Amino acid sequence: MRTFPNHLFCVANNSVPSNISPCQVCGDFQCLYETEEDICEFLDGGGVLAHSIGDYYYGLKAINSLPSSSPQEVDIGIFHKIIACLKHSSGSIRTVQSELKNIPNFKSNVEERRLLLETLGYCGVLFPLEHTSPYSHYVRLNNAPRTSHSSDWNYPADFWKGRDGVNIEALNFWFGDYLL
């Protein structure tokens, strides 16, 4: 949402807006429906369910309703090891996902590690050099490219390779306080 364009809902030329007409700028739909079930699904699912403004809104609302907590020293140490793993990887995103399970005290399952890596992609910390980074430019994630039709990874993490490295500018923007 950092790079989300400030705009009014806009449908294709000569189209009449409806609940099934996506916006030509952001790809989202005109109506947002918020229910308690939507927010619970977000919390139970561990993250973004789909790429829509509604999901971003529900997610932020759900997270903001949780009691705040500060990372402990061990958490920051784990984060440093995750970043080091990403910086030194030469493999694919799946290879890194597997390597992360070897970090001491980092209790996570495959799905949680995938969501973590995808989140780092959304933040622009991970981005494939030959693709647009959501950190610097708005990307319509509901219509983003995929490496294959059967890939279960979301853009841009789907295209990331270890040789792409880590975007230090984005890393410092989002997590600089924890890297000192």
Coordinates of N, CA and C in Angstrom, one line a residue:
M1 N 0.8 -1.2 0.0 CA 0.0 0.0 0.0 C 0.9 1.3 0.0
R2 N 2.1 1.1 0.3 CA 3.0 2.3 0.3 C 3.0 3.0 -1.0
T3 N 2.9 2.3 -2.1 CA 3.0 2.8 -3.5 C 1.6 2.9 -4.2
F4 N 0.6 2.6 -3.4 CA -0.8 2.5 -4.0 C -1.1 3.9 -4.6
P5 N -1.6 3.9 -5.9 CA -1.9 5.2 -6.5 C -3.1 5.8 -5.9
N6 N -3.1 7.1 -5.6 CA -4.2 7.9 -5.2 C -5.1 8.1 -6.4
H7 N -6.3 7.5 -6.4 CA -7.1 7.6 -7.6 C -8.6 7.4 -7.3
L8 N -9.4 7.7 -8.2 CA -10.9 7.4 -8.1 C -11.1 6.1 -8.9
F9 N -12.1 5.4 -8.5 CA -12.5 4.1 -9.2 C -12.7 4.4 -10.7
C10 N -12.1 3.7 -11.5 CA -12.2 3.9 -13.0 C -12.4 2.6 -13.7
V11 N -13.5 2.5 -14.5 CA -13.7 1.3 -15.2 C -13.2 1.5 -16.7
A12 N -13.2 0.4 -17.4 CA -12.7 0.5 -18.8 C -13.7 1.4 -19.6
N13 N -13.1 2.0 -20.7 CA -13.9 2.9 -21.5 C -15.3 2.4 -21.8
N14 N -16.3 3.2 -21.7 CA -17.7 3.0 -22.0 C -18.3 1.8 -21.2
S15 N -17.7 1.4 -20.1 CA -18.3 0.4 -19.3 C -19.1 1.1 -18.1
V16 N -20.1 0.4 -17.7 CA -20.9 0.8 -16.6 C -20.3 0.2 -15.3
P17 N -20.0 0.9 -14.3 CA -19.5 0.3 -13.1 C -20.4 -0.7 -12.4
S18 N -19.9 -1.8 -12.0 CA -20.8 -2.8 -11.3 C -19.9 -3.6 -10.3
N19 N -20.4 -4.5 -9.6 CA -19.7 -5.3 -8.6 C -18.7 -6.2 -9.3
I20 N -18.8 -6.4 -10.6 CA -17.9 -7.3 -11.3 C -16.9 -6.6 -12.2
S21 N -16.9 -5.2 -12.1 CA -16.1 -4.4 -13.0 C -14.8 -4.0 -12.2
P22 N -13.7 -4.5 -12.5 CA -12.5 -4.1 -11.8 C -12.0 -2.7 -12.2
C23 N -11.4 -2.0 -11.3 CA -10.8 -0.7 -11.5 C -9.6 -0.9 -12.5
Q24 N -9.5 0.0 -13.5 CA -8.4 -0.1 -14.5 C -7.1 0.4 -13.9
V25 N -7.1 1.1 -12.8 CA -5.9 1.6 -12.2 C -5.3 0.5 -11.2
C26 N -6.1 0.0 -10.3 CA -5.6 -0.8 -9.2 C -6.1 -2.3 -9.4
G27 N -7.1 -2.5 -10.2 CA -7.6 -3.9 -10.4 C -8.6 -4.4 -9.3
D28 N -8.9 -3.5 -8.4 CA -9.9 -3.9 -7.3 C -11.3 -3.6 -7.7
F29 N -12.2 -4.1 -6.9 CA -13.7 -3.9 -7.2 C -14.2 -2.7 -6.4
Q30 N -15.3 -2.1 -6.9 CA -15.8 -0.9 -6.3 C -16.4 -1.1 -4.9
C31 N -17.0 -2.2 -4.6 CA -17.6 -2.5 -3.3 C -16.7 -3.3 -2.4
L32 N -16.6 -2.8 -1.2 CA -15.8 -3.5 -0.1 C -16.8 -4.0 0.9
Y33 N -16.8 -5.3 1.3 CA -17.6 -5.8 2.3 C -16.8 -6.3 3.4
E34 N -17.1 -5.7 4.6 CA -16.3 -6.1 5.8 C -17.3 -6.9 6.7
T35 N -16.8 -8.0 7.1 CA -17.6 -8.8 8.1 C -16.6 -9.3 9.1
E36 N -17.1 -9.7 10.3 CA -16.3 -10.3 11.3 C -15.6 -11.5 10.8
E37 N -16.3 -12.3 9.9 CA -15.7 -13.5 9.3 C -14.5 -13.2 8.5
D38 N -14.6 -12.1 7.7 CA -13.4 -11.7 6.9 C -12.2 -11.4 7.8
I39 N -12.4 -10.8 8.9 CA -11.2 -10.5 9.8 C -10.7 -11.7 10.4
C40 N -11.6 -12.6 10.9 CA -11.2 -13.9 11.5 C -10.5 -14.7 10.5
E41 N -10.9 -14.8 9.2 CA -10.2 -15.6 8.2 C -8.8 -15.0 8.0
F42 N -8.6 -13.7 8.0 CA -7.3 -13.1 7.9 C -6.4 -13.6 9.0
L43 N -6.9 -13.5 10.3 CA -6.1 -13.9 11.4 C -5.8 -15.4 11.4
D44 N -6.8 -16.2 11.1 CA -6.6 -17.6 11.1 C -5.7 -18.1 10.0
G45 N -5.8 -17.4 8.8 CA -5.0 -17.8 7.6 C -3.6 -17.4 7.7
G46 N -3.2 -16.5 8.6 CA -1.8 -16.1 8.8 C -1.4 -15.0 7.8
G47 N -2.3 -14.4 7.1 CA -1.9 -13.3 6.2 C -2.9 -13.0 5.1
V48 N -2.5 -12.4 4.1 CA -3.4 -11.9 3.0 C -4.0 -13.1 2.3
L49 N -5.3 -13.0 2.2 CA -6.1 -14.1 1.6 C -6.1 -14.0 0.0
A50 N -6.3 -12.8 -0.4 CA -6.2 -12.4 -1.8 C -5.7 -11.0 -1.9
H51 N -5.4 -10.6 -3.1 CA -4.8 -9.3 -3.3 C -5.9 -8.3 -3.7
S52 N -6.6 -7.8 -2.7 CA -7.6 -6.8 -2.9 C -7.5 -5.7 -1.8
I53 N -8.0 -4.6 -2.1 CA -7.9 -3.5 -1.1 C -8.7 -3.9 0.2
G54 N -9.8 -4.7 0.0 CA -10.5 -5.2 1.1 C -9.7 -6.0 2.0
D55 N -8.9 -6.9 1.4 CA -8.0 -7.8 2.2 C -6.9 -7.0 3.0
Y56 N -6.4 -6.0 2.3 CA -5.4 -5.2 2.9 C -6.0 -4.5 4.1
Y57 N -7.2 -3.9 3.9 CA -7.9 -3.2 4.9 C -8.2 -4.1 6.1
Y58 N -8.8 -5.3 5.8 CA -9.2 -6.2 6.9 C -7.9 -6.6 7.7
G59 N -6.9 -6.9 6.9 CA -5.6 -7.3 7.6 C -5.1 -6.2 8.5
L60 N -5.0 -5.0 8.0 CA -4.5 -3.9 8.9 C -5.4 -3.7 10.1
K61 N -6.7 -3.8 9.8 CA -7.6 -3.6 10.9 C -7.4 -4.7 12.0
A62 N -7.3 -5.9 11.5 CA -7.1 -7.1 12.4 C -5.8 -6.9 13.2
I63 N -4.7 -6.6 12.5 CA -3.4 -6.5 13.2 C -3.5 -5.3 14.2
N64 N -4.1 -4.2 13.8 CA -4.2 -3.0 14.7 C -5.0 -3.3 15.9
S65 N -5.9 -4.3 15.9 CA -6.7 -4.7 17.0 C -6.0 -5.6 18.0
L66 N -4.9 -6.2 17.6 CA -4.1 -7.1 18.5 C -3.3 -6.2 19.5
P67 N -3.0 -6.8 20.7 CA -2.2 -6.1 21.6 C -0.8 -6.0 21.0
S68 N -0.2 -4.8 21.2 CA 1.2 -4.6 20.6 C 2.2 -5.4 21.4
S69 N 3.3 -5.7 20.8 CA 4.4 -6.4 21.4 C 5.7 -5.9 20.8
S70 N 6.7 -6.0 21.5 CA 8.0 -5.6 20.9 C 8.9 -6.8 20.7
P71 N 9.7 -6.9 19.7 CA 10.5 -8.0 19.5 C 11.5 -8.1 20.6
Q72 N 11.8 -9.3 21.0 CA 12.8 -9.6 22.0 C 14.2 -9.8 21.3
E73 N 15.3 -9.8 22.1 CA 16.6 -9.9 21.5 C 16.7 -11.2 20.7
V74 N 16.1 -12.3 21.1 CA 16.2 -13.5 20.4 C 15.5 -13.4 19.0
D75 N 14.4 -12.6 19.0 CA 13.6 -12.4 17.7 C 14.5 -11.7 16.7
I76 N 15.2 -10.6 17.2 CA 16.0 -9.8 16.3 C 17.2 -10.6 15.8
G77 N 17.7 -11.5 16.7 CA 18.8 -12.4 16.3 C 18.3 -13.4 15.2
I78 N 17.1 -13.9 15.3 CA 16.6 -14.8 14.3 C 16.4 -14.0 13.0
F79 N 15.9 -12.8 13.1 CA 15.7 -11.9 11.9 C 17.0 -11.7 11.2
H80 N 18.1 -11.4 11.9 CA 19.4 -11.2 11.3 C 19.9 -12.5 10.6
K81 N 19.6 -13.7 11.2 CA 20.0 -14.9 10.5 C 19.1 -15.2 9.2
I82 N 17.9 -14.8 9.3 CA 17.0 -14.9 8.1 C 17.6 -14.0 6.9
I83 N 17.9 -12.8 7.3 CA 18.5 -11.9 6.2 C 19.9 -12.4 5.7
A84 N 20.7 -12.9 6.6 CA 22.0 -13.5 6.2 C 21.8 -14.7 5.3
C85 N 20.8 -15.5 5.6 CA 20.5 -16.6 4.7 C 20.1 -16.1 3.3
L86 N 19.3 -15.1 3.3 CA 18.8 -14.6 2.0 C 20.0 -13.9 1.2
K87 N 20.9 -13.2 1.9 CA 22.0 -12.6 1.3 C 23.0 -13.6 0.7
H88 N 23.1 -14.7 1.3 CA 24.2 -15.7 0.9 C 23.6 -16.8 0.1
S89 N 22.3 -16.8 -0.2 CA 21.8 -17.9 -1.0 C 22.1 -17.8 -2.4
S90 N 22.3 -18.9 -3.1 CA 22.5 -18.9 -4.5 C 21.4 -19.7 -5.2
G91 N 20.4 -20.2 -4.4 CA 19.4 -21.1 -4.9 C 18.1 -20.3 -5.2
S92 N 17.0 -21.1 -5.3 CA 15.7 -20.6 -5.6 C 15.0 -20.2 -4.2
I93 N 13.9 -19.6 -4.4 CA 13.1 -19.3 -3.2 C 12.7 -20.5 -2.4
R94 N 12.4 -21.6 -3.1 CA 12.1 -22.9 -2.4 C 13.3 -23.4 -1.6
T95 N 14.5 -23.2 -2.1 CA 15.7 -23.6 -1.4 C 15.9 -22.8 -0.1
V96 N 15.7 -21.5 -0.2 CA 15.8 -20.7 1.0 C 14.7 -21.0 2.0
Q97 N 13.5 -21.3 1.5 CA 12.4 -21.7 2.4 C 12.8 -22.9 3.2
S98 N 13.5 -23.9 2.6 CA 14.0 -25.1 3.3 C 15.1 -24.7 4.2
E99 N 16.0 -23.9 3.8 CA 17.2 -23.5 4.6 C 16.8 -22.8 5.9
L100 N 15.7 -22.0 5.8 CA 15.3 -21.2 7.0 C 14.9 -22.1 8.2
K101 N 14.5 -23.4 7.9 CA 14.1 -24.2 9.0 C 15.2 -24.6 9.9
N102 N 16.5 -24.4 9.4 CA 17.7 -24.8 10.2 C 18.2 -23.7 11.1
I103 N 17.5 -22.5 11.1 CA 17.9 -21.4 12.0 C 17.4 -21.8 13.4
P104 N 18.4 -21.8 14.3 CA 18.0 -22.1 15.7 C 17.0 -21.2 16.3
N105 N 16.1 -21.7 17.0 CA 15.0 -21.0 17.7 C 13.9 -20.5 16.8
F106 N 14.0 -20.7 15.5 CA 13.0 -20.2 14.5 C 12.0 -21.3 14.2
K107 N 11.0 -21.4 15.1 CA 10.0 -22.4 15.0 C 9.0 -22.0 14.0
S108 N 8.9 -22.7 12.8 CA 8.0 -22.4 11.8 C 7.7 -23.6 10.9
N109 N 6.6 -23.6 10.3 CA 6.3 -24.7 9.3 C 6.5 -24.2 7.9
V110 N 6.4 -25.0 6.9 CA 6.6 -24.7 5.5 C 5.8 -23.5 5.1
E111 N 4.5 -23.5 5.4 CA 3.6 -22.4 5.0 C 4.0 -21.1 5.7
E112 N 4.3 -21.1 6.9 CA 4.7 -19.9 7.6 C 6.0 -19.3 7.0
R113 N 6.9 -20.2 6.6 CA 8.2 -19.7 6.0 C 7.8 -19.1 4.6
R114 N 6.9 -19.7 3.9 CA 6.5 -19.2 2.5 C 5.9 -17.8 2.7
L115 N 5.0 -17.7 3.7 CA 4.3 -16.4 3.9 C 5.3 -15.3 4.3
L116 N 6.3 -15.7 5.1 CA 7.4 -14.7 5.5 C 8.1 -14.3 4.3
L117 N 8.5 -15.2 3.4 CA 9.3 -14.8 2.2 C 8.4 -14.0 1.2
E118 N 7.2 -14.3 1.1 CA 6.3 -13.5 0.2 C 6.1 -12.1 0.8
T119 N 6.0 -12.0 2.1 CA 5.9 -10.7 2.8 C 7.1 -9.9 2.5
L120 N 8.3 -10.5 2.6 CA 9.5 -9.8 2.3 C 9.6 -9.3 0.8
G121 N 8.9 -10.1 0.0 CA 8.8 -9.7 -1.5 C 7.9 -8.5 -1.6
Y122 N 6.7 -8.6 -0.9 CA 5.8 -7.4 -1.0 C 6.4 -6.2 -0.5
C123 N 7.3 -6.3 0.5 CA 8.0 -5.1 1.1 C 9.1 -4.6 0.2
G124 N 9.5 -5.4 -0.8 CA 10.5 -5.1 -1.7 C 11.9 -5.5 -1.2
V125 N 12.0 -6.2 -0.1 CA 13.3 -6.7 0.4 C 13.8 -7.7 -0.6
L126 N 12.9 -8.6 -1.0 CA 13.2 -9.6 -2.0 C 12.5 -9.1 -3.3
F127 N 13.3 -8.9 -4.4 CA 12.6 -8.7 -5.6 C 13.6 -9.1 -6.8
P128 N 13.0 -9.8 -7.7 CA 13.8 -10.2 -8.9 C 14.3 -9.0 -9.7
L129 N 15.5 -9.0 -10.0 CA 16.1 -7.9 -10.7 C 15.4 -7.5 -12.1
E130 N 14.8 -8.5 -12.7 CA 14.2 -8.3 -14.0 C 12.7 -8.0 -13.9
H131 N 12.2 -7.7 -12.7 CA 10.8 -7.4 -12.5 C 10.6 -6.2 -11.6
T132 N 9.4 -5.6 -11.6 CA 9.1 -4.4 -10.8 C 9.0 -4.7 -9.4
S133 N 9.5 -3.9 -8.5 CA 9.5 -4.1 -7.1 C 8.3 -3.3 -6.5
P134 N 7.4 -4.0 -5.7 CA 6.3 -3.2 -5.0 C 6.9 -2.1 -4.1
Y135 N 8.1 -2.2 -3.8 CA 8.7 -1.2 -2.9 C 8.8 0.2 -3.6
S136 N 9.1 0.2 -4.9 CA 9.3 1.4 -5.6 C 8.1 1.8 -6.6
H137 N 7.3 0.8 -7.0 CA 6.3 1.1 -7.9 C 5.1 0.2 -7.6
Y138 N 3.9 0.8 -7.8 CA 2.7 0.0 -7.5 C 2.6 -1.2 -8.5
V139 N 2.3 -2.3 -8.0 CA 2.1 -3.5 -8.8 C 0.7 -4.1 -8.5
R140 N -0.1 -4.3 -9.5 CA -1.4 -4.9 -9.4 C -1.2 -6.4 -9.0
L141 N -1.1 -6.7 -7.8 CA -0.8 -8.0 -7.3 C -1.9 -9.0 -7.7
N142 N -3.1 -8.6 -7.9 CA -4.2 -9.5 -8.2 C -4.1 -9.9 -9.7
N143 N -3.2 -9.3 -10.4 CA -3.0 -9.6 -11.8 C -1.5 -9.7 -12.2
A144 N -0.7 -10.0 -11.2 CA 0.8 -10.0 -11.4 C 1.2 -11.3 -12.1
P145 N 2.3 -11.3 -12.8 CA 2.8 -12.5 -13.5 C 3.2 -13.6 -12.5
R146 N 3.3 -14.8 -13.1 CA 3.7 -16.0 -12.3 C 4.7 -16.7 -13.2
T147 N 5.6 -17.5 -12.5 CA 6.6 -18.3 -13.2 C 5.9 -19.4 -14.0
S148 N 4.8 -19.9 -13.5 CA 4.0 -20.9 -14.2 C 2.6 -20.9 -13.7
H149 N 1.7 -21.5 -14.4 CA 0.3 -21.5 -14.0 C 0.1 -22.3 -12.7
S150 N 1.0 -23.2 -12.4 CA 0.8 -24.0 -11.2 C 1.6 -23.6 -10.0
S151 N 2.3 -22.5 -10.1 CA 3.1 -22.0 -9.0 C 2.3 -21.6 -7.8
D152 N 2.7 -22.0 -6.6 CA 1.9 -21.6 -5.4 C 2.6 -20.4 -4.7
W153 N 3.5 -19.8 -5.3 CA 4.2 -18.6 -4.8 C 3.6 -17.4 -5.4
N154 N 3.5 -16.3 -4.6 CA 3.0 -15.0 -5.1 C 4.1 -14.1 -5.6
Y155 N 3.8 -13.2 -6.5 CA 4.7 -12.2 -7.0 C 5.1 -11.2 -5.9
P156 N 6.3 -10.8 -5.8 CA 7.4 -11.1 -6.7 C 8.3 -12.3 -6.2
A157 N 8.0 -12.8 -5.0 CA 8.8 -13.9 -4.5 C 8.9 -15.1 -5.5
D158 N 7.8 -15.3 -6.3 CA 7.8 -16.4 -7.2 C 9.0 -16.3 -8.2
F159 N 9.5 -15.1 -8.5 CA 10.5 -15.0 -9.5 C 11.9 -14.8 -8.8
W160 N 12.0 -14.6 -7.5 CA 13.2 -14.3 -6.8 C 14.2 -15.5 -6.9
K161 N 15.4 -15.2 -7.1 CA 16.5 -16.2 -7.0 C 17.6 -15.6 -6.1
G162 N 18.4 -16.5 -5.5 CA 19.4 -16.0 -4.6 C 20.4 -15.0 -5.2
R163 N 20.6 -15.2 -6.5 CA 21.5 -14.2 -7.1 C 21.0 -12.8 -7.2
D164 N 19.6 -12.6 -7.0 CA 19.0 -11.3 -6.9 C 19.4 -10.6 -5.7
G165 N 19.7 -11.3 -4.6 CA 20.1 -10.7 -3.4 C 19.0 -10.0 -2.6
V166 N 19.3 -9.1 -1.8 CA 18.4 -8.4 -0.9 C 18.5 -6.9 -1.2
N167 N 17.4 -6.2 -1.3 CA 17.3 -4.8 -1.5 C 17.6 -4.1 -0.2
I168 N 18.8 -3.6 0.0 CA 19.2 -3.0 1.2 C 18.4 -1.7 1.5
E169 N 18.0 -1.0 0.5 CA 17.2 0.3 0.8 C 15.9 -0.1 1.4
A170 N 15.2 -1.1 0.8 CA 13.9 -1.5 1.4 C 14.1 -2.2 2.7
L171 N 15.1 -3.0 2.9 CA 15.4 -3.6 4.2 C 15.6 -2.5 5.3
N172 N 16.3 -1.5 5.0 CA 16.5 -0.4 6.0 C 15.3 0.4 6.2
F173 N 14.5 0.6 5.1 CA 13.3 1.4 5.3 C 12.3 0.7 6.3
W174 N 12.1 -0.6 6.1 CA 11.1 -1.3 6.9 C 11.7 -1.8 8.2
F175 N 12.9 -2.2 8.2 CA 13.5 -2.9 9.4 C 14.7 -2.3 10.0
G176 N 15.1 -1.1 9.5 CA 16.4 -0.5 9.9 C 16.6 -0.4 11.4
D177 N 15.5 -0.2 12.2 CA 15.7 -0.1 13.6 C 16.1 -1.4 14.3
Y178 N 15.8 -2.5 13.6 CA 16.1 -3.8 14.1 C 17.5 -4.3 13.6
L179 N 18.0 -3.6 12.7 CA 19.3 -4.1 12.1 C 20.5 -3.4 12.8
L180 N 20.3 -2.4 13.6 CA 21.4 -1.7 14.2 C 22.1 -2.6 15.3

